[in-house]
């Protein structure tokens, strides 16, 4: 696609409904929806929403249903000229009512160029923990779609298994290229039912693909190794992002999916889809997310943080000019992520600026410590943070969980980590716990441990 080919996802679905009406668009819970039926469903939804008072520029705030009804509603809101504001499925009623009261009467401006209008508002937690509404234009959605199609090889034959929340850009963004090209989306409730996940790959296709956050990949490696052998030859590509994936998990995926393209992607709700890297057909490097895609640029600031330019960027935060100006100015999005660009132009993620630990005058990335610990046999998950100890004073602490049936010798783990890190990076305190806390989208909830200090569960 180029600028002359820019069109909305809705226009593409309408085209497929006309040219390939019987092609399967969505599969969910044993139900299938062709492109013709999806378009008809979206039209009915649009007409119903308009009768209920939805007008161009108005915000339609709704909970994600994680099924074909969500896709029809999402398309319908855009077709009505309104703005889609999808919230997590279990959004508390009090928060839902608060958002409707605060933003329900807002009318965002229309534009002669539809691509510059706001299509979606995705709520995300910023560095302060406050919810912010990220405004995504049709331009940004098109640019992200175009990036994914050209960098990851989406096609009309792609069958994409979605197992993450559809109000999060990691999963929502995969609907865009699939429906644009006329492929098929399989929607799952999540990763709690591993059987349902692997059964999705029984779909009659050799072009299956999926996106999983690192925590889901780790769970799949632990619980589904027997099934992986069955689906590996049918899996065209797997993408991960949203958090750092340990080197040990990357190595395991490369062994188990020898012919599959395995992508590590740098993206966020604010920056859009920026970089991606196939670590199975190139050097398997933890933290490497590759070169910027065709609609994005990336550079490192003098402070060592990542900055991005291009059409993928958000338009700003809803009703928060100050927060927008703090990170988005001069056509550049300034992130809090630490990174480096190597001699080949590939971006390497080094963690978040706010996560870096200062110990004895040295700066330590928790990701480096966690990656070393994850390579120890039997470790299932871990998190590293600073704590106050009556013995050591300010010290690095590592919490870890063990795989089922595995006993971890704490001293052996400590020696293993010490063999792989400089002395000042080695935790002084190791503690096994029952579980590691994660956010709703699969990231390690590091803020929880930093605030609590002890991390005991």
Coordinates of C-alpha atoms in Angstrom, one line a residue:
X1 CA 0.0 0.0 0.0
X2 CA 1.1 3.6 -0.5
X3 CA -0.6 6.9 0.3
X4 CA -2.8 6.8 -2.7
X5 CA -4.1 3.4 -1.5
X6 CA -5.0 4.6 2.0
X7 CA -8.5 3.4 3.0
X8 CA -10.2 2.6 6.3
X9 CA -10.6 -1.0 7.6
X10 CA -14.3 -0.5 7.1
X11 CA -13.9 0.2 3.4
X12 CA -11.8 -2.9 3.0
X13 CA -14.4 -5.1 4.7
X14 CA -17.1 -3.7 2.4
X15 CA -14.9 -4.5 -0.6
X16 CA -14.3 -8.1 0.6
X17 CA -18.0 -8.5 1.3
X18 CA -18.7 -7.6 -2.3
X19 CA -15.8 -9.5 -4.0
X20 CA -15.4 -12.6 -1.7
X21 CA -18.7 -12.7 0.2
X22 CA -18.4 -16.3 1.4
X23 CA -14.7 -16.0 2.6
X24 CA -14.5 -16.6 6.4
X25 CA -13.7 -13.3 8.2
X26 CA -14.2 -14.3 11.9
X27 CA -14.2 -17.6 13.8
X28 CA -15.2 -17.6 17.5
X29 CA -16.4 -20.3 19.8
X30 CA -17.3 -22.7 16.9
X31 CA -19.2 -19.9 15.1
X32 CA -18.0 -18.6 11.7
X33 CA -18.9 -15.3 10.1
X34 CA -18.3 -14.6 6.4
X35 CA -17.3 -11.2 5.1
X36 CA -20.8 -10.7 3.7
X37 CA -22.4 -11.6 7.1
X38 CA -19.8 -9.5 9.0
X39 CA -20.7 -6.5 6.8
X40 CA -24.4 -7.0 7.3
X41 CA -23.9 -7.3 11.0
X42 CA -21.9 -4.1 11.1
X43 CA -24.5 -2.3 9.1
X44 CA -27.3 -3.3 11.5
X45 CA -25.1 -2.3 14.5
X46 CA -24.4 1.1 12.9
X47 CA -28.1 1.8 12.2
X48 CA -28.9 0.8 15.8
X49 CA -26.3 3.0 17.3
X50 CA -27.4 6.0 15.2
X51 CA -31.0 5.4 16.3
X52 CA -29.7 5.5 19.9
X53 CA -28.1 8.9 19.3
X54 CA -24.6 8.2 18.2
X55 CA -23.4 11.0 16.0
X56 CA -20.2 11.8 14.1
X57 CA -17.4 12.8 16.4
X58 CA -19.1 11.4 19.5
X59 CA -17.4 8.8 21.7
X60 CA -18.9 5.3 22.0
X61 CA -17.6 3.8 25.2
X62 CA -18.1 0.1 25.5
X63 CA -16.7 -3.1 27.0
X64 CA -14.9 -5.5 24.8
X65 CA -16.9 -8.7 24.3
X66 CA -13.9 -10.7 22.9
X67 CA -16.0 -12.2 20.0
X68 CA -17.4 -11.4 16.6
X69 CA -19.8 -8.9 18.2
X70 CA -16.9 -6.7 19.2
X71 CA -15.5 -6.6 15.6
X72 CA -19.0 -5.7 14.2
X73 CA -19.4 -3.0 16.9
X74 CA -15.9 -1.6 16.3
X75 CA -16.6 -1.3 12.5
X76 CA -20.1 0.1 13.1
X77 CA -18.9 2.9 15.3
X78 CA -16.4 4.0 12.6
X79 CA -19.1 3.7 9.9
X80 CA -21.2 6.1 12.0
X81 CA -18.4 8.6 12.0
X82 CA -18.0 8.2 15.7
X83 CA -15.0 7.3 17.9
X84 CA -14.5 3.7 19.3
X85 CA -13.5 3.6 23.0
X86 CA -13.2 -0.1 23.9
X87 CA -12.6 -0.9 27.5
X88 CA -11.5 -4.2 29.2
X89 CA -14.2 -6.8 29.4
X90 CA -14.2 -6.7 33.3
X91 CA -14.1 -2.9 33.6
X92 CA -15.8 -2.1 36.9
X93 CA -19.2 -0.5 36.7
X94 CA -18.1 2.5 38.7
X95 CA -15.2 3.2 36.4
X96 CA -17.4 2.6 33.3
X97 CA -20.0 5.1 34.5
X98 CA -17.2 7.6 35.4
X99 CA -15.8 7.5 31.9
X100 CA -19.2 7.9 30.3
X101 CA -20.0 10.9 32.6
X102 CA -16.6 12.5 31.9
X103 CA -16.3 11.9 28.2
X104 CA -19.7 10.8 26.9
X105 CA -20.8 14.2 25.7
X106 CA -17.5 15.1 23.9
X107 CA -17.7 15.7 20.2
X108 CA -14.3 15.5 18.5
X109 CA -13.9 17.7 15.3
X110 CA -14.5 16.3 11.9
X111 CA -11.9 16.8 9.1
X112 CA -12.1 17.1 5.4
X113 CA -9.4 14.4 5.3
X114 CA -11.0 11.4 7.0
X115 CA -7.6 9.9 7.7
X116 CA -6.8 12.8 10.1
X117 CA -9.9 12.2 12.2
X118 CA -9.7 10.3 15.5
X119 CA -10.9 6.7 15.0
X120 CA -10.1 5.1 18.4
X121 CA -9.3 6.1 22.0
X122 CA -7.4 3.4 23.9
X123 CA -7.0 3.9 27.6
X124 CA -3.5 3.0 28.9
X125 CA -1.7 3.4 32.2
X126 CA 1.1 5.9 32.1
X127 CA 4.2 6.1 34.2
X128 CA 2.3 7.7 37.1
X129 CA -0.3 4.9 37.1
X130 CA -3.1 7.3 35.9
X131 CA -5.3 6.2 33.1
X132 CA -4.9 8.2 29.9
X133 CA -6.9 8.1 26.7
X134 CA -4.6 7.7 23.7
X135 CA -6.2 9.2 20.6
X136 CA -5.5 7.1 17.5
X137 CA -6.3 8.6 14.0
X138 CA -7.3 6.7 10.9
X139 CA -3.9 7.8 9.6
X140 CA -2.1 6.0 12.4
X141 CA -4.2 2.9 12.0
X142 CA -3.4 2.8 8.3
X143 CA 0.3 3.4 9.0
X144 CA 0.4 0.6 11.6
X145 CA -1.5 -1.7 9.2
X146 CA 0.9 -1.0 6.3
X147 CA 3.9 -1.5 8.6
X148 CA 2.7 -5.0 9.7
X149 CA 1.7 -6.1 6.2
X150 CA 5.1 -5.3 4.7
X151 CA 7.3 -6.2 7.7
X152 CA 5.7 -9.4 8.8
X153 CA 4.2 -10.8 5.6
X154 CA 0.5 -10.7 6.3
X155 CA -1.6 -11.9 3.3
X156 CA -5.1 -12.7 2.3
X157 CA -4.4 -16.3 3.4
X158 CA -3.3 -15.3 7.0
X159 CA -5.4 -16.9 9.7
X160 CA -4.6 -15.0 12.9
X161 CA -5.3 -16.4 16.3
X162 CA -6.1 -13.6 18.8
X163 CA -5.7 -14.6 22.4
X164 CA -5.2 -11.2 24.1
X165 CA -7.6 -8.4 25.1
X166 CA -9.0 -6.6 22.1
X167 CA -8.9 -3.2 23.8
X168 CA -5.1 -3.4 23.9
X169 CA -3.1 -2.4 20.8
X170 CA -1.1 -5.7 20.8
X171 CA -4.2 -7.7 19.8
X172 CA -6.4 -5.0 18.3
X173 CA -3.7 -4.0 15.8
X174 CA -3.7 -7.6 14.3
X175 CA -7.3 -7.2 13.3
X176 CA -6.3 -4.3 11.1
X177 CA -4.0 -6.0 8.5
X178 CA -6.1 -9.3 8.5
X179 CA -9.4 -7.5 7.6
X180 CA -7.6 -5.1 5.3
X181 CA -6.3 -8.0 3.2
X182 CA -9.3 -10.3 3.5
X183 CA -7.8 -12.9 5.9
X184 CA -9.4 -14.7 8.8
X185 CA -9.4 -13.9 12.5
X186 CA -9.9 -16.5 15.2
X187 CA -10.8 -14.9 18.5
X188 CA -10.2 -16.7 21.8
X189 CA -11.3 -15.8 25.3
X190 CA -7.7 -15.6 26.4
X191 CA -4.9 -18.0 27.4
X192 CA -6.5 -19.6 30.4
X193 CA -7.8 -22.5 28.3
X194 CA -4.6 -23.8 26.7
X195 CA -6.6 -26.6 25.0
X196 CA -8.7 -24.0 23.2
X197 CA -5.5 -22.2 22.1
X198 CA -4.0 -25.3 20.5
X199 CA -7.3 -26.4 19.0
X200 CA -7.5 -23.1 17.2
X201 CA -4.4 -24.3 15.2
X202 CA -6.5 -27.2 13.9
X203 CA -8.0 -24.7 11.5
X204 CA -7.3 -25.9 7.9
X205 CA -4.5 -23.6 7.0
X206 CA -0.7 -23.5 6.9
X207 CA -0.7 -19.8 7.3
X208 CA -1.6 -19.6 11.0
X209 CA -0.2 -16.8 13.1
X210 CA -0.6 -15.3 16.6
X211 CA 0.6 -12.6 19.0
X212 CA 1.5 -13.5 22.6
X213 CA 3.0 -11.4 25.4
X214 CA 6.1 -13.0 26.9
X215 CA 4.2 -14.3 29.9
X216 CA 1.9 -16.2 27.7
X217 CA 4.8 -17.6 25.7
X218 CA 6.4 -18.8 28.9
X219 CA 3.2 -20.5 29.9
X220 CA 2.9 -22.1 26.5
X221 CA 6.5 -23.4 26.7
X222 CA 5.8 -24.9 30.1
X223 CA 2.4 -26.5 29.6
X224 CA 2.2 -27.2 25.9
X225 CA 5.5 -28.6 24.6
X226 CA 3.8 -31.8 23.3
X227 CA 1.2 -29.7 21.4
X228 CA 3.8 -27.4 19.9
X229 CA 5.3 -30.2 17.9
X230 CA 1.9 -30.8 16.3
X231 CA 1.3 -27.1 15.3
X232 CA 4.8 -26.0 14.5
X233 CA 4.7 -26.8 10.8
X234 CA 1.4 -24.9 10.4
X235 CA 2.5 -21.8 12.2
X236 CA 3.6 -19.1 9.7
X237 CA 4.7 -16.5 12.3
X238 CA 4.5 -15.6 16.0
X239 CA 4.9 -12.1 17.3
X240 CA 5.7 -10.9 20.8
X241 CA 5.9 -7.5 22.4
X242 CA 4.7 -5.4 25.3
X243 CA 7.5 -6.6 27.6
X244 CA 11.0 -8.1 27.4
X245 CA 11.2 -11.8 26.4
X246 CA 14.0 -13.7 28.1
X247 CA 16.8 -15.1 25.9
X248 CA 16.0 -18.6 27.2
X249 CA 12.4 -18.4 25.9
X250 CA 13.6 -17.1 22.6
X251 CA 16.1 -20.0 22.2
X252 CA 13.3 -22.5 23.1
X253 CA 10.9 -21.0 20.5
X254 CA 13.6 -21.2 17.9
X255 CA 14.2 -24.9 18.7
X256 CA 10.5 -25.8 18.7
X257 CA 9.4 -23.7 15.7
X258 CA 12.4 -24.2 13.3
X259 CA 10.7 -22.8 10.2
X260 CA 8.4 -20.2 11.8
X261 CA 9.1 -16.5 11.6
X262 CA 9.5 -15.3 15.2
X263 CA 9.1 -11.6 15.7
X264 CA 10.0 -9.3 18.6
X265 CA 8.3 -6.0 18.1
X266 CA 8.8 -2.5 19.5
X267 CA 5.4 -0.9 19.8
X268 CA 3.1 1.0 22.2
X269 CA -0.3 2.6 22.2
X270 CA 1.4 6.0 21.9
X271 CA 4.1 5.2 19.3
X272 CA 2.2 2.7 17.2
X273 CA 4.0 -0.2 15.6
X274 CA 7.5 0.9 15.1
X275 CA 10.1 -1.9 14.8
X276 CA 10.1 -5.6 14.3
X277 CA 12.8 -8.4 14.1
X278 CA 12.7 -12.0 13.1
X279 CA 15.1 -13.6 15.6
X280 CA 14.6 -17.1 14.2
X281 CA 16.0 -16.3 10.8
X282 CA 18.5 -13.8 12.1
X283 CA 20.8 -13.7 15.1
X284 CA 18.8 -14.6 18.2
X285 CA 19.4 -11.5 20.3
X286 CA 17.4 -10.6 23.5
X287 CA 16.1 -7.1 23.4
X288 CA 16.6 -6.6 19.6
X289 CA 13.5 -5.3 17.9
X290 CA 15.1 -4.6 14.5
X291 CA 14.9 -1.7 12.2
X292 CA 12.2 0.9 12.0
X293 CA 9.3 -0.1 9.7
X294 CA 8.5 1.9 6.6
X295 CA 6.0 4.4 8.2
X296 CA 8.2 5.0 11.3
X297 CA 11.5 6.5 12.4
X298 CA 13.4 5.8 15.6
X299 CA 16.4 7.5 17.2
X300 CA 18.1 7.7 20.6
X301 CA 18.0 10.9 22.6
X302 CA 21.1 12.2 24.4
X303 CA 19.6 10.8 27.6
X304 CA 19.6 7.3 26.1
X305 CA 15.8 7.1 25.7
X306 CA 13.9 6.1 22.5
X307 CA 12.2 8.7 20.4
X308 CA 9.9 8.0 17.4
X309 CA 8.6 9.8 14.4
X310 CA 6.2 9.0 11.6
X311 CA 2.5 8.4 10.8
X312 CA 2.1 5.8 13.5
X313 CA 2.2 8.2 16.4
X314 CA -0.9 9.0 18.5
X315 CA -2.6 12.3 18.0
X316 CA -2.4 13.0 21.8
X317 CA -4.1 12.3 25.1
X318 CA -7.8 12.9 25.4
X319 CA -8.5 16.2 27.2
X320 CA -4.9 16.4 28.5
X321 CA -2.8 18.9 26.6
X322 CA -0.2 19.1 29.3
X323 CA 0.4 15.4 29.3
X324 CA 0.5 15.4 25.5
X325 CA 3.0 18.2 25.3
X326 CA 5.3 16.4 27.8
X327 CA 5.9 13.5 25.4
X328 CA 4.8 14.6 21.9
X329 CA 6.2 17.7 20.3
X330 CA 7.9 18.7 17.0
X331 CA 6.4 15.6 15.4
X332 CA 8.3 13.4 17.8
X333 CA 7.1 11.0 20.5
X334 CA 9.6 10.9 23.4
X335 CA 9.3 7.7 25.4
X336 CA 10.7 6.6 28.7
X337 CA 12.2 3.4 27.2
X338 CA 16.0 3.0 27.2
X339 CA 17.6 1.8 24.0
X340 CA 20.5 1.6 21.7
X341 CA 20.8 1.4 17.9
X342 CA 23.5 -0.8 16.6
X343 CA 25.8 -0.4 13.5
X344 CA 23.1 -2.2 11.4
X345 CA 20.4 0.2 12.5
X346 CA 18.6 -2.2 14.7
X347 CA 16.9 -1.0 17.9
X348 CA 17.8 -2.8 21.2
X349 CA 15.6 -2.3 24.2
X350 CA 17.4 -1.8 27.5
X351 CA 14.4 -1.3 29.8
X352 CA 12.5 1.7 31.1
X353 CA 14.2 4.7 32.5
X354 CA 12.0 4.6 35.6
X355 CA 12.9 0.9 36.2
X356 CA 16.6 1.3 36.3
X357 CA 18.0 0.6 39.8
X358 CA 20.8 2.7 41.3
X359 CA 22.8 0.5 43.6
X360 CA 26.1 1.8 45.2
X361 CA 26.5 4.4 42.4
X362 CA 26.0 1.8 39.7
X363 CA 22.9 1.7 37.4
X364 CA 21.4 -1.8 36.9
X365 CA 18.6 -2.8 34.5
X366 CA 16.3 -5.3 36.2
X367 CA 15.7 -6.9 32.7
X368 CA 19.4 -8.0 32.6
X369 CA 19.1 -9.6 36.0
X370 CA 15.8 -11.3 35.2
X371 CA 17.2 -12.6 31.9
X372 CA 20.1 -14.2 33.7
X373 CA 17.8 -15.8 36.3
X374 CA 15.4 -17.1 33.6
X375 CA 18.2 -19.2 32.0
X376 CA 18.4 -21.3 35.2
X377 CA 16.7 -24.7 34.7
X378 CA 13.4 -24.9 36.5
X379 CA 12.7 -21.1 36.9
X380 CA 9.2 -20.3 35.6
X381 CA 9.0 -16.5 36.2
X382 CA 10.9 -13.8 38.2
X383 CA 11.0 -10.1 39.0
X384 CA 13.9 -8.0 40.2
X385 CA 13.7 -4.7 42.2
X386 CA 15.3 -2.7 45.0
X387 CA 14.4 -3.3 48.6
X388 CA 15.6 -2.2 52.1
X389 CA 17.2 -4.9 54.1
X390 CA 18.3 -4.7 57.8
X391 CA 21.4 -6.7 56.8
X392 CA 22.4 -5.2 53.4
X393 CA 20.7 -1.8 53.4
X394 CA 19.5 -1.0 49.9
X395 CA 19.8 -4.2 48.0
X396 CA 18.7 -6.0 44.8
X397 CA 16.0 -8.6 45.5
X398 CA 14.9 -11.4 43.1
X399 CA 11.6 -13.1 43.5
X400 CA 11.1 -16.2 41.5
X401 CA 8.7 -19.1 40.9
X402 CA 9.5 -22.7 40.0
X403 CA 8.1 -24.9 37.3
X404 CA 5.7 -27.6 38.5
X405 CA 7.5 -30.4 40.3
X406 CA 10.8 -28.6 40.3
X407 CA 12.8 -27.7 43.5
X408 CA 15.1 -24.7 43.2
X409 CA 18.2 -24.7 45.3
X410 CA 18.6 -21.0 46.2
X411 CA 22.4 -21.1 46.5
X412 CA 22.8 -22.8 43.1
X413 CA 20.6 -20.1 41.6
X414 CA 22.7 -17.4 43.2
X415 CA 25.9 -18.9 41.9
X416 CA 24.4 -19.3 38.4
X417 CA 23.4 -15.7 38.3
X418 CA 26.8 -14.5 39.7
X419 CA 28.6 -16.4 36.9
X420 CA 26.7 -14.3 34.3
X421 CA 26.7 -10.8 35.8
X422 CA 29.1 -8.3 37.2
X423 CA 29.1 -8.5 41.0
X424 CA 27.2 -5.3 41.6
X425 CA 24.3 -6.6 39.5
X426 CA 23.9 -9.9 41.5
X427 CA 20.9 -9.8 43.9
X428 CA 21.7 -10.1 47.6
X429 CA 18.3 -11.5 48.3
X430 CA 16.7 -14.5 46.5
X431 CA 13.1 -15.6 47.5
X432 CA 10.8 -18.2 46.0
X433 CA 7.1 -17.2 45.8
X434 CA 4.0 -18.8 44.6
X435 CA 3.4 -16.4 41.7
X436 CA 4.7 -13.2 40.1
X437 CA 2.2 -10.4 39.7
X438 CA 1.4 -9.3 36.1
X439 CA -0.7 -6.5 34.7
X440 CA -3.9 -7.3 32.7
X441 CA -1.9 -7.2 29.4
X442 CA 0.8 -9.6 30.6
X443 CA 3.6 -7.3 31.7
X444 CA 5.4 -7.9 35.0
X445 CA 3.7 -5.5 37.4
X446 CA 7.0 -4.0 38.5
X447 CA 5.4 -1.0 40.1
X448 CA 3.6 -3.2 42.6
X449 CA 6.9 -4.6 43.9
X450 CA 8.7 -1.3 43.9
X451 CA 6.0 0.3 46.0
X452 CA 5.6 -2.7 48.3
X453 CA 9.3 -3.2 48.7
X454 CA 9.1 -6.7 50.1
X455 CA 7.2 -8.4 47.3
X456 CA 5.9 -11.1 49.6
X457 CA 2.7 -12.7 48.3

